[in-house]
PDB file of C-alpha atoms and ligand atoms in Angstrom:
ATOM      1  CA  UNK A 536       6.572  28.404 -10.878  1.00  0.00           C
ATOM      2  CA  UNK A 537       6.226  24.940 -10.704  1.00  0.00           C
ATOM      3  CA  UNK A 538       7.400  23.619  -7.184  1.00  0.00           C
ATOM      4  CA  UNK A 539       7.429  20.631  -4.884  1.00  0.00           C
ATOM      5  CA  UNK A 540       8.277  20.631  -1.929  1.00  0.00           C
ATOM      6  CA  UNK A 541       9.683  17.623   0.053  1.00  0.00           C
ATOM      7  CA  UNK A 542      10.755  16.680   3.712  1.00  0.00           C
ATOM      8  CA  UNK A 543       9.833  13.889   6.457  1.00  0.00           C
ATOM      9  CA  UNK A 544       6.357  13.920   8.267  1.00  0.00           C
ATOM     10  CA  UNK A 545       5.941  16.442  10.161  1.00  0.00           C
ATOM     11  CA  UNK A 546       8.833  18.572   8.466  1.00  0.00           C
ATOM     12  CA  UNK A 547       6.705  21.630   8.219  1.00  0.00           C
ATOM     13  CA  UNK A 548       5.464  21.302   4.467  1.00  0.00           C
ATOM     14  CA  UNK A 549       1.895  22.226   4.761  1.00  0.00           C
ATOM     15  CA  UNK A 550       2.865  25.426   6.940  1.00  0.00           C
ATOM     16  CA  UNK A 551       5.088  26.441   4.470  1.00  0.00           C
ATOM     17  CA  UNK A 552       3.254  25.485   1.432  1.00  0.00           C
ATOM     18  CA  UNK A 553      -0.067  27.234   2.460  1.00  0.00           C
ATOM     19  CA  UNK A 554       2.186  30.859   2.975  1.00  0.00           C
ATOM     20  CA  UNK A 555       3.971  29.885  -0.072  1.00  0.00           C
ATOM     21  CA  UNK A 556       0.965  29.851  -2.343  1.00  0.00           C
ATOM     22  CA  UNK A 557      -0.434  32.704  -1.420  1.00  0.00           C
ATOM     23  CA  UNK A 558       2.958  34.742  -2.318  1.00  0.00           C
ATOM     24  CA  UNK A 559       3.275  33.247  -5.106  1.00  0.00           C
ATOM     25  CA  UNK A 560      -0.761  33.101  -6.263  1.00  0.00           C
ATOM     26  CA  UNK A 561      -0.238  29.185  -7.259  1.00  0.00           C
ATOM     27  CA  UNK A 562      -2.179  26.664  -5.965  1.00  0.00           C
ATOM     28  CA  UNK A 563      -1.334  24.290  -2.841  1.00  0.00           C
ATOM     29  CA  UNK A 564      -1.787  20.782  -3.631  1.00  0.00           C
ATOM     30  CA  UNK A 565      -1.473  18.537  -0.536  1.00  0.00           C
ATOM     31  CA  UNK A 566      -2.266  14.567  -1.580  1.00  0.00           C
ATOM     32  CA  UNK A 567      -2.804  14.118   2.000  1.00  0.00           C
ATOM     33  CA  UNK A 568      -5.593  16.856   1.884  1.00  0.00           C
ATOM     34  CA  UNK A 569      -6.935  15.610  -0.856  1.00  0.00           C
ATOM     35  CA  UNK A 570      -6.638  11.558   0.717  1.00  0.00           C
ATOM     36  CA  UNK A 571      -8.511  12.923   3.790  1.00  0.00           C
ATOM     37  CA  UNK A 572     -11.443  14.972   1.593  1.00  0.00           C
ATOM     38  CA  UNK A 573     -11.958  11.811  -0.220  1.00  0.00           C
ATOM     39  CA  UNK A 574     -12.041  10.076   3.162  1.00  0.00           C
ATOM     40  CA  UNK A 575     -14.650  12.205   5.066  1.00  0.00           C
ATOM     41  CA  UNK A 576     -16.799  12.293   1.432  1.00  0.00           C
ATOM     42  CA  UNK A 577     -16.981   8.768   1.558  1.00  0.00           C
ATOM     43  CA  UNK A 578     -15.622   8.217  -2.322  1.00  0.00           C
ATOM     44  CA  UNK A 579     -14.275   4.820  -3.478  1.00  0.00           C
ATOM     45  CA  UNK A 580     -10.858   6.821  -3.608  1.00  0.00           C
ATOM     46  CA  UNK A 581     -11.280   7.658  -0.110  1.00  0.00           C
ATOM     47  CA  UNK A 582     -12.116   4.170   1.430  1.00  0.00           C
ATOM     48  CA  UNK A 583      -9.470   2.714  -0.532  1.00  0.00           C
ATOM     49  CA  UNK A 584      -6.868   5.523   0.675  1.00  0.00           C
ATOM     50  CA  UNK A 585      -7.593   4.596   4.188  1.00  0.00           C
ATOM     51  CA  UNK A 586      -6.921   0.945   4.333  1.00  0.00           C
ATOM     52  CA  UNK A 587      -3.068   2.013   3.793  1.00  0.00           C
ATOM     53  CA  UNK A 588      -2.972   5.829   5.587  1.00  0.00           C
ATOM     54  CA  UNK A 589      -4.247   4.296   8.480  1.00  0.00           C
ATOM     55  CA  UNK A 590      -1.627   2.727   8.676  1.00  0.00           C
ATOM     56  CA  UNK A 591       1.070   5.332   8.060  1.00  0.00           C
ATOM     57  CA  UNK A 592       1.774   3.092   4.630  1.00  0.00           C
ATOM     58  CA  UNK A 593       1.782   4.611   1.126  1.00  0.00           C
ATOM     59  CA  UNK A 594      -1.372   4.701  -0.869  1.00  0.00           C
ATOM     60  CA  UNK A 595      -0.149   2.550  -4.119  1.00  0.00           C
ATOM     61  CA  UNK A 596       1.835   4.636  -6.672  1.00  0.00           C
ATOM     62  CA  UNK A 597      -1.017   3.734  -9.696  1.00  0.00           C
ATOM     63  CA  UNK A 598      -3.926   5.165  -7.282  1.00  0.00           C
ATOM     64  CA  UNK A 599      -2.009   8.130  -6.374  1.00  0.00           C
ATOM     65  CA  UNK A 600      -0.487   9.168  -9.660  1.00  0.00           C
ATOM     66  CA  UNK A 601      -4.754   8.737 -11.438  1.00  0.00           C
ATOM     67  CA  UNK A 602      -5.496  10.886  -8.498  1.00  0.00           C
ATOM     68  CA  UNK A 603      -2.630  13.952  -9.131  1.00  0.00           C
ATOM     69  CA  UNK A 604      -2.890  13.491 -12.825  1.00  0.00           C
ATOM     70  CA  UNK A 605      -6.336  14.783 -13.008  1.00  0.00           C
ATOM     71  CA  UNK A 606      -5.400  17.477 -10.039  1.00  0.00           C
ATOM     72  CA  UNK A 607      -2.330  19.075 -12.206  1.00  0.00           C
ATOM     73  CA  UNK A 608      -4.937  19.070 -15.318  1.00  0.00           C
ATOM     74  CA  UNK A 609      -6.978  21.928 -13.735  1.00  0.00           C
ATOM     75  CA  UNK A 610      -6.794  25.254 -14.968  1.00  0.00           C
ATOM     76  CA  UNK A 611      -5.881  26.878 -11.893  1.00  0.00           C
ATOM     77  CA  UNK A 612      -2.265  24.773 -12.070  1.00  0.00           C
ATOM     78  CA  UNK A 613      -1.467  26.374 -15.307  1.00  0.00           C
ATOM     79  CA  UNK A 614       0.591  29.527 -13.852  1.00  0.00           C
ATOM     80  CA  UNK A 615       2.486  26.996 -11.882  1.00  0.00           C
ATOM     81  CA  UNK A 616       1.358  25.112  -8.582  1.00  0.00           C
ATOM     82  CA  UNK A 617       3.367  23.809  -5.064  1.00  0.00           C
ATOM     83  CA  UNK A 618       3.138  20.083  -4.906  1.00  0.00           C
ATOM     84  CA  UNK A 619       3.123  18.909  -1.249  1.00  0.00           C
ATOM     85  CA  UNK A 620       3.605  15.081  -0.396  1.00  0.00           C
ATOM     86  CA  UNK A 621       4.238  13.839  -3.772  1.00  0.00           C
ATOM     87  CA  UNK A 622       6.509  12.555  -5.145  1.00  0.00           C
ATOM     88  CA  UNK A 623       7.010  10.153  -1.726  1.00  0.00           C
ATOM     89  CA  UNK A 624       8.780   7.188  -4.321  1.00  0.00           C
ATOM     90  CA  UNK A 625      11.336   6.641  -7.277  1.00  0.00           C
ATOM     91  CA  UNK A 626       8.119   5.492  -9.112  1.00  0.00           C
ATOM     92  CA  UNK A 627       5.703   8.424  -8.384  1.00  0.00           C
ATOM     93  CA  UNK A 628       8.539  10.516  -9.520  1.00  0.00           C
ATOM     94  CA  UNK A 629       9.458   9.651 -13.038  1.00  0.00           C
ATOM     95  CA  UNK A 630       5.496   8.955 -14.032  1.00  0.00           C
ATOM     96  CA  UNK A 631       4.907  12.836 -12.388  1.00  0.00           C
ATOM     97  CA  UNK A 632       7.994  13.952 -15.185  1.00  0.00           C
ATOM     98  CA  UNK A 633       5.947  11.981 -18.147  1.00  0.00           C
ATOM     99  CA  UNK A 634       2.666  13.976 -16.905  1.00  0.00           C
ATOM    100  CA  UNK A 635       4.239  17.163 -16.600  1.00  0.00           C
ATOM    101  CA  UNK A 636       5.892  16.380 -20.217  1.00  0.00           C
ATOM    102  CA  UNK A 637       2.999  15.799 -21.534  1.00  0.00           C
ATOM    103  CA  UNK A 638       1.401  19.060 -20.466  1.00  0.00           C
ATOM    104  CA  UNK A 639       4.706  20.471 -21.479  1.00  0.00           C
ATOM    105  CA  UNK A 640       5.683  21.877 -17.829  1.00  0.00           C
ATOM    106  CA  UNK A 641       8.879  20.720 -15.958  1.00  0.00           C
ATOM    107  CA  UNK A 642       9.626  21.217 -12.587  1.00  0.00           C
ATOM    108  CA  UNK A 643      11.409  24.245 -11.719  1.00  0.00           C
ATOM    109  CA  UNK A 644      12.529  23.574  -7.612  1.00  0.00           C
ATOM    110  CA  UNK A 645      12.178  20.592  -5.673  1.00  0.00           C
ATOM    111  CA  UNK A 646      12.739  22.387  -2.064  1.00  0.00           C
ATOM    112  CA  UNK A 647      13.754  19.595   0.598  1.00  0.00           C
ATOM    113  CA  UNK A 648      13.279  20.607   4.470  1.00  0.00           C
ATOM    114  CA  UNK A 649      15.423  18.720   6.452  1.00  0.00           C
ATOM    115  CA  UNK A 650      14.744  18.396   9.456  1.00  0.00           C
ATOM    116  CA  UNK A 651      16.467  15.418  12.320  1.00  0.00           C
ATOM    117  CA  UNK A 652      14.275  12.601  12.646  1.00  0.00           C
ATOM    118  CA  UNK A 653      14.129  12.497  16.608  1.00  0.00           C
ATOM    119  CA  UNK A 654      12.556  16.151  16.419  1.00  0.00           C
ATOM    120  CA  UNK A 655       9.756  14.620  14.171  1.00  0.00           C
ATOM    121  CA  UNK A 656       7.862  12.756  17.103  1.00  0.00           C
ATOM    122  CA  UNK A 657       7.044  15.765  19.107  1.00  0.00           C
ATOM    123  CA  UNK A 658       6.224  17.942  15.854  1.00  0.00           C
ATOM    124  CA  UNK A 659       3.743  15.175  14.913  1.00  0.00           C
ATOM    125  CA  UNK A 660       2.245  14.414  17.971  1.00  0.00           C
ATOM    126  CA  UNK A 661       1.936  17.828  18.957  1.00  0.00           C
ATOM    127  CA  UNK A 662       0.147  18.624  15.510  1.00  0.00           C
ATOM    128  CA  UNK A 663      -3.526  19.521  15.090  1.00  0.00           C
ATOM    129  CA  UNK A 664      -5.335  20.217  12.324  1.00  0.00           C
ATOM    130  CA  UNK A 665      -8.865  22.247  11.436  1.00  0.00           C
ATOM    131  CA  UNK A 666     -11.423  19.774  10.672  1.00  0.00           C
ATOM    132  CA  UNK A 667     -13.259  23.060   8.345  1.00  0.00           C
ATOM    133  CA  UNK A 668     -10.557  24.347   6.583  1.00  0.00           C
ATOM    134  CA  UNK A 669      -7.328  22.044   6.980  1.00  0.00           C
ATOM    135  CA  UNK A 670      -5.260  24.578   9.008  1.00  0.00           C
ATOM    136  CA  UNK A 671      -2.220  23.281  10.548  1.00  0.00           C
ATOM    137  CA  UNK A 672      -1.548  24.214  14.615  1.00  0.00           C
ATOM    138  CA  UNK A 673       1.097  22.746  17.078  1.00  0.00           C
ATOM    139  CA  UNK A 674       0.555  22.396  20.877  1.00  0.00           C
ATOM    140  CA  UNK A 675       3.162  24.138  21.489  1.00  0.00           C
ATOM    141  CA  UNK A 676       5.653  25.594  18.800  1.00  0.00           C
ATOM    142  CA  UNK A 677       1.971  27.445  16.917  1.00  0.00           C
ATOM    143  CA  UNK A 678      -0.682  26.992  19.110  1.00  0.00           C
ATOM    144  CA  UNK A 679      -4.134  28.918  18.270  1.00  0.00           C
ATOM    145  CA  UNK A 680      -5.123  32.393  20.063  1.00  0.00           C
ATOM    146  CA  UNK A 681      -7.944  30.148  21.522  1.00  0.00           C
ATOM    147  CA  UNK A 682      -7.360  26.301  22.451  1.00  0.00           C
ATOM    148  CA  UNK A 683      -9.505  23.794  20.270  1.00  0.00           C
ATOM    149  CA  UNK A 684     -10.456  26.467  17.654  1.00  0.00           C
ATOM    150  CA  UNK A 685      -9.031  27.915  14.442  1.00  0.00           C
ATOM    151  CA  UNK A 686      -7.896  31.111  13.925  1.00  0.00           C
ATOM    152  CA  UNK A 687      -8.946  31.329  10.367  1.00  0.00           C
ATOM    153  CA  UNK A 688     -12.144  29.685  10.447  1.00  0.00           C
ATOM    154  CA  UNK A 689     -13.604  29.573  14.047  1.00  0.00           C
ATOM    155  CA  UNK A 690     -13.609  25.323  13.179  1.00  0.00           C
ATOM    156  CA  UNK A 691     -12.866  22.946  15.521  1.00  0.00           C
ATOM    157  CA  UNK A 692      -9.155  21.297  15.685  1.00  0.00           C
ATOM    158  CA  UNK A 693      -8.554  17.725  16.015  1.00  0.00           C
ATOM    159  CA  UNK A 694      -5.627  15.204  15.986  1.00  0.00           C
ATOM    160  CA  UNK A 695      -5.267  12.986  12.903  1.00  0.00           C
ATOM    161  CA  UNK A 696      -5.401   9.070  13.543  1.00  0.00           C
ATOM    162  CA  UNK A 697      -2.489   8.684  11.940  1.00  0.00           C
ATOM    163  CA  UNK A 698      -0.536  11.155  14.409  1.00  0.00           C
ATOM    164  CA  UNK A 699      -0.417   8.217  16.622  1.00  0.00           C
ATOM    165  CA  UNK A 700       2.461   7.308  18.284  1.00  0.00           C
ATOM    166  CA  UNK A 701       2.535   3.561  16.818  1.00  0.00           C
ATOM    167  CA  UNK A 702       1.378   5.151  13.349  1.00  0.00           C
ATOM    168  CA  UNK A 703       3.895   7.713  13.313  1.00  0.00           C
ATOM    169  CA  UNK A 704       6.786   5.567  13.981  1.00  0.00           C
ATOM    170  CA  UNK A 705       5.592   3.668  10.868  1.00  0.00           C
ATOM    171  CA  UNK A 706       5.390   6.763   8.502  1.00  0.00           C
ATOM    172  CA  UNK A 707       9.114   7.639   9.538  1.00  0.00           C
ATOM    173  CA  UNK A 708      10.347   4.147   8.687  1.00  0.00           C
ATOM    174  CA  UNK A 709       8.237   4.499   5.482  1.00  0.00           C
ATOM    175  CA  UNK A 710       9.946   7.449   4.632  1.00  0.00           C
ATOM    176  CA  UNK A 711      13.035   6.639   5.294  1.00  0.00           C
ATOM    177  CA  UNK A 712      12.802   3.710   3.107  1.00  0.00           C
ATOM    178  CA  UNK A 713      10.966   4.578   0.093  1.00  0.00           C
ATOM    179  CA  UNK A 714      10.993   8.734   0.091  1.00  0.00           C
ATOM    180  CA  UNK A 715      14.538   9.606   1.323  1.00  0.00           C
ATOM    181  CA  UNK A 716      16.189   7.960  -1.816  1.00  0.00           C
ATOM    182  CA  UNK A 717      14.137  11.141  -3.926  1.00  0.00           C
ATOM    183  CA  UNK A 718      16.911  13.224  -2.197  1.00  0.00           C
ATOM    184  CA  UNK A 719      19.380  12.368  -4.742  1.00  0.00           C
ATOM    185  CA  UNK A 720      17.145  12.099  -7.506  1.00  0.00           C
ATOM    186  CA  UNK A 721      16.384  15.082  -8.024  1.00  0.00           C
ATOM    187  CA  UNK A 722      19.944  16.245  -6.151  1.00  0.00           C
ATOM    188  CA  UNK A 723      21.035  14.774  -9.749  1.00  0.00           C
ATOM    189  CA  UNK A 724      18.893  16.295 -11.795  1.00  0.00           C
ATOM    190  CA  UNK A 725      19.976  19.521 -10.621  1.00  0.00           C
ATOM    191  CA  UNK A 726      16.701  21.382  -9.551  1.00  0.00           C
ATOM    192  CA  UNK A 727      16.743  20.382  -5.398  1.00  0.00           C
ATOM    193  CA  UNK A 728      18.100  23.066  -2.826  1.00  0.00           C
ATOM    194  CA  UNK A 729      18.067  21.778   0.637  1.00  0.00           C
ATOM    195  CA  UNK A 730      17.146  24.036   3.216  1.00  0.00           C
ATOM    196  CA  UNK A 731      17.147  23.655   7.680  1.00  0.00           C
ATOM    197  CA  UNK A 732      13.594  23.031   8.900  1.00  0.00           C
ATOM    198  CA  UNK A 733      14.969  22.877  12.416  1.00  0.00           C
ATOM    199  CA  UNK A 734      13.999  26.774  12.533  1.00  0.00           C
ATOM    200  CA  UNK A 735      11.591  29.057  13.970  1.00  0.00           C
ATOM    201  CA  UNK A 736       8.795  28.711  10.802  1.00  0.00           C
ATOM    202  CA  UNK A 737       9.350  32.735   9.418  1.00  0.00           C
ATOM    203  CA  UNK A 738      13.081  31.795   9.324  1.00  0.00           C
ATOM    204  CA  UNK A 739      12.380  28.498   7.677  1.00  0.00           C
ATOM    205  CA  UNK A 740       9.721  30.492   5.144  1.00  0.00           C
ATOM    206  CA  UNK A 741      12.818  33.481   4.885  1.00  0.00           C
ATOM    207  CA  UNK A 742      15.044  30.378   3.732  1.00  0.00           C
ATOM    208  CA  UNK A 743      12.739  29.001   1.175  1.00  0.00           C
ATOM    209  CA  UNK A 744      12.080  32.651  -0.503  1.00  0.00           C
ATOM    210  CA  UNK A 745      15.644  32.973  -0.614  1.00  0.00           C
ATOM    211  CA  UNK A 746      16.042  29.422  -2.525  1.00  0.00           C
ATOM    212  CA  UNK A 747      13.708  30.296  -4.518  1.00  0.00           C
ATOM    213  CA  UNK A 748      14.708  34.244  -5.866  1.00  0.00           C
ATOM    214  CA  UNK A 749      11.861  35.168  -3.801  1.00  0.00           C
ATOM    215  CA  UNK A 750      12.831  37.739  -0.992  1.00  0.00           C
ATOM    216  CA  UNK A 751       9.359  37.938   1.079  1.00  0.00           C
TER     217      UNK A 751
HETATM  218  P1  ADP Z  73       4.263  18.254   7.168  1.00  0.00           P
HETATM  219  O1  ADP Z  73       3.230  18.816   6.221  1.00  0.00           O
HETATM  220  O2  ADP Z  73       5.635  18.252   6.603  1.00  0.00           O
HETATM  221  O3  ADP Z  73       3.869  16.921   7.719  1.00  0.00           O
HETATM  222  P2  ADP Z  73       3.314  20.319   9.027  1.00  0.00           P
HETATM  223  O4  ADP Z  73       3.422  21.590   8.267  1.00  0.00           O
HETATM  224  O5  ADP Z  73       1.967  19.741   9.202  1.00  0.00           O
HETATM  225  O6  ADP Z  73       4.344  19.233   8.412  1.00  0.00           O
HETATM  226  O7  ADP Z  73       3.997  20.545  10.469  1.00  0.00           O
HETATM  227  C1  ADP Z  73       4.041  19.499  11.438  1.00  0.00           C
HETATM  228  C2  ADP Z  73       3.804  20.094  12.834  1.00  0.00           C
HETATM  229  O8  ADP Z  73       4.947  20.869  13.211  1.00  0.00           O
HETATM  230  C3  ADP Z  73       2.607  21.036  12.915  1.00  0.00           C
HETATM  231  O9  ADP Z  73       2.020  20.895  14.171  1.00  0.00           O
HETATM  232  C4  ADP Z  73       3.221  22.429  12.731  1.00  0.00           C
HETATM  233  O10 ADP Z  73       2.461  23.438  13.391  1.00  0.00           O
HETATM  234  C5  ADP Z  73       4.587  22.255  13.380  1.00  0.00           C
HETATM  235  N1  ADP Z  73       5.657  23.021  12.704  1.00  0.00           N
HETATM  236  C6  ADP Z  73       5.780  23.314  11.394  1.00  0.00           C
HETATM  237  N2  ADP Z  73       6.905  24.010  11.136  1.00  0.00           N
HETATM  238  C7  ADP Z  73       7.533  24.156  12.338  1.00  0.00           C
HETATM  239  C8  ADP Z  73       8.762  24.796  12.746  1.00  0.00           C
HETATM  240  N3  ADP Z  73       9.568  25.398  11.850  1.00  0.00           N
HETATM  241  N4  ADP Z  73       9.084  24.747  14.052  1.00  0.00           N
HETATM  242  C9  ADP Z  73       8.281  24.125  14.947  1.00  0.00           C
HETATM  243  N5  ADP Z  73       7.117  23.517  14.632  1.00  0.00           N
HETATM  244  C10 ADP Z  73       6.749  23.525  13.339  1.00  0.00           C
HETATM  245  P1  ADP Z  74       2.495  14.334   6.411  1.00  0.00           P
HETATM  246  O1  ADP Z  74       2.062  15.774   6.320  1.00  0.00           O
HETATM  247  O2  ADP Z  74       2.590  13.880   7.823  1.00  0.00           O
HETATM  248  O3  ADP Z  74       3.733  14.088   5.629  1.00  0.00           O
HETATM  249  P2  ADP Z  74       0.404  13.756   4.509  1.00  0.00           P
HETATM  250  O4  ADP Z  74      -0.802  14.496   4.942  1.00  0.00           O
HETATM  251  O5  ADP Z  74       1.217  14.344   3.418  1.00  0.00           O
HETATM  252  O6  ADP Z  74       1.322  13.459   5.798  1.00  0.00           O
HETATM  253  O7  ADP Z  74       0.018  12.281   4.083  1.00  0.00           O
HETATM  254  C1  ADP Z  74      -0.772  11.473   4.924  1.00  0.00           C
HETATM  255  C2  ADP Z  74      -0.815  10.052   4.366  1.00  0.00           C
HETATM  256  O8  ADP Z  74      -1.415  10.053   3.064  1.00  0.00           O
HETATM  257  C3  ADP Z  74       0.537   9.381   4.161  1.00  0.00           C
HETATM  258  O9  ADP Z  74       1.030   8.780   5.354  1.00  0.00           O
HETATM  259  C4  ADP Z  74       0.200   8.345   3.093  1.00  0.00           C
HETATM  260  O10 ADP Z  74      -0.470   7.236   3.651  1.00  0.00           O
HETATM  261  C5  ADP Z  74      -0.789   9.105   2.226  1.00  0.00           C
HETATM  262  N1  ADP Z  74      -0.106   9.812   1.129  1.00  0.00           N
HETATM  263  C6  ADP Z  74       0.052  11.153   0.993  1.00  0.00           C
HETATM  264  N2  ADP Z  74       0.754  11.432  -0.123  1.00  0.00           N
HETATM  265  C7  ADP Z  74       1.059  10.247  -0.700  1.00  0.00           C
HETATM  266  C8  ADP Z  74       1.782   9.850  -1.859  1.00  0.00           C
HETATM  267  N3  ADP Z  74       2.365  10.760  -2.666  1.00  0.00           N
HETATM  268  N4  ADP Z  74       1.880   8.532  -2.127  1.00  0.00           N
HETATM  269  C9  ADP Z  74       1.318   7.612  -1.350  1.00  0.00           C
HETATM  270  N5  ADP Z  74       0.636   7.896  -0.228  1.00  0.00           N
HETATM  271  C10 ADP Z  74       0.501   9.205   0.099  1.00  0.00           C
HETATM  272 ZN1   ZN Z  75     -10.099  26.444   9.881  1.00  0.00          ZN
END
């Protein structure tokens, strides 16, 4: 099953994505994991990322689309794969249709989480994330059985720069601008369902399966 999976910063996508995967045995692809992996290596791709995440602006579409193009050509994508923060423009998603054409896949579900933009602050903010393993925890709404530390891994949590308050207010404006429009896009080429992320996260996962003729 080839899915991506679409919503606002902070909308819950990497939760669900992550539990997602493993139901379905695909493989997660986050960009922004990838971004950041590229960042703490040190690559060319990773310095170059950072002048615009740092900012909470879009990494340009011909950077990004090299990047996923050679991520979707790995074999473990071939049984079908959940695409998480991409496409985030118009442009990012027509040349992901020509690559997937070309491999002769389509998508079969774009799944949008909608959730209000005033909740997105405090979901962001409140965020931290395993600096080992990439685990997502909230301060509040999914905190870890012990503070600091992750429950998978025993690694240590941290906040992400661009969780700042200035940064973040950036990233929503960003999104609203360039990523919302995808909405209808894909609304018109029939394959989006939208579903409400402004749920406890099993009901929002419950919500997804059910989208997607999965009933886990
Ligand atoms: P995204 O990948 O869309 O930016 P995340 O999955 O990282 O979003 O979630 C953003 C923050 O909100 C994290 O701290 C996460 O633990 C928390 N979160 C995710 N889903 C929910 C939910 N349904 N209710 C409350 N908090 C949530
Ligand atoms: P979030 O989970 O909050 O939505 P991500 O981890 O997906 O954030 O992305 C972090 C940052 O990486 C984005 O703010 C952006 O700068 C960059 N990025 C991620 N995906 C893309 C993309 N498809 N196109 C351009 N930039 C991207
Ligand atoms: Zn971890």
């Amino acid at each position: 099953m080839n899915i991506v999976l679409m919503g606002p910063p902070g909308a819950g996508k990497g939760t669900q994505a992550e539990v997602m995967a493993r139901n379905l045995f695909v493989p997660h692809i986050s960009t922004g994991d990838i971004f950041r992996a590229n960042i703490k290596a040190g690559t060319e791709l990773g310095r170059l990322a950072n002048q615009y995440i740092s900012k909470g602006d879009l990494v340009p579409d011909e950077v990004t689309m090299a990047m996923i193009k050679d991520r979707l050509a790995e074999e473990d994508c071939a049984k079908g794969f959940i695409l998480d923060g991409l496409p985030r423009t118009i442009g990012q998603a027509d040349a992901l249709a020509e690559i997937l054409a070309e491999q002769g896949k389509k998508l079969d579900f774009v799944v949008n989480i909608d959730v209000p933009i005033e909740k997105l602050i405090e979901r962001l903010s409140g965020r931290r994330v395993c600096r080992n393993c990439s685990q997502t925890y909230h301060m509040v709404n999914n905190p870890p059985v012990e503070a600091g530390v992750c429950d998978e891994c025993g690694g240590e949590l941290y906040q992400r720069a661009d969780d700042s308050e200035e940064t973040i207010k950036n990233r929503l404006d960003v999104y609203l601008a360039q990523s919302a429009p995808l909405i209808e896009y894909y609304q018109d080429k029939g394959v989006l369902f939208s579903i409400n992320g402004d749920q406890a996260i099993n009901k929002v996962l419950t919500d997804v399966g059910r989208g997607l003729g999965q009933n886990w």
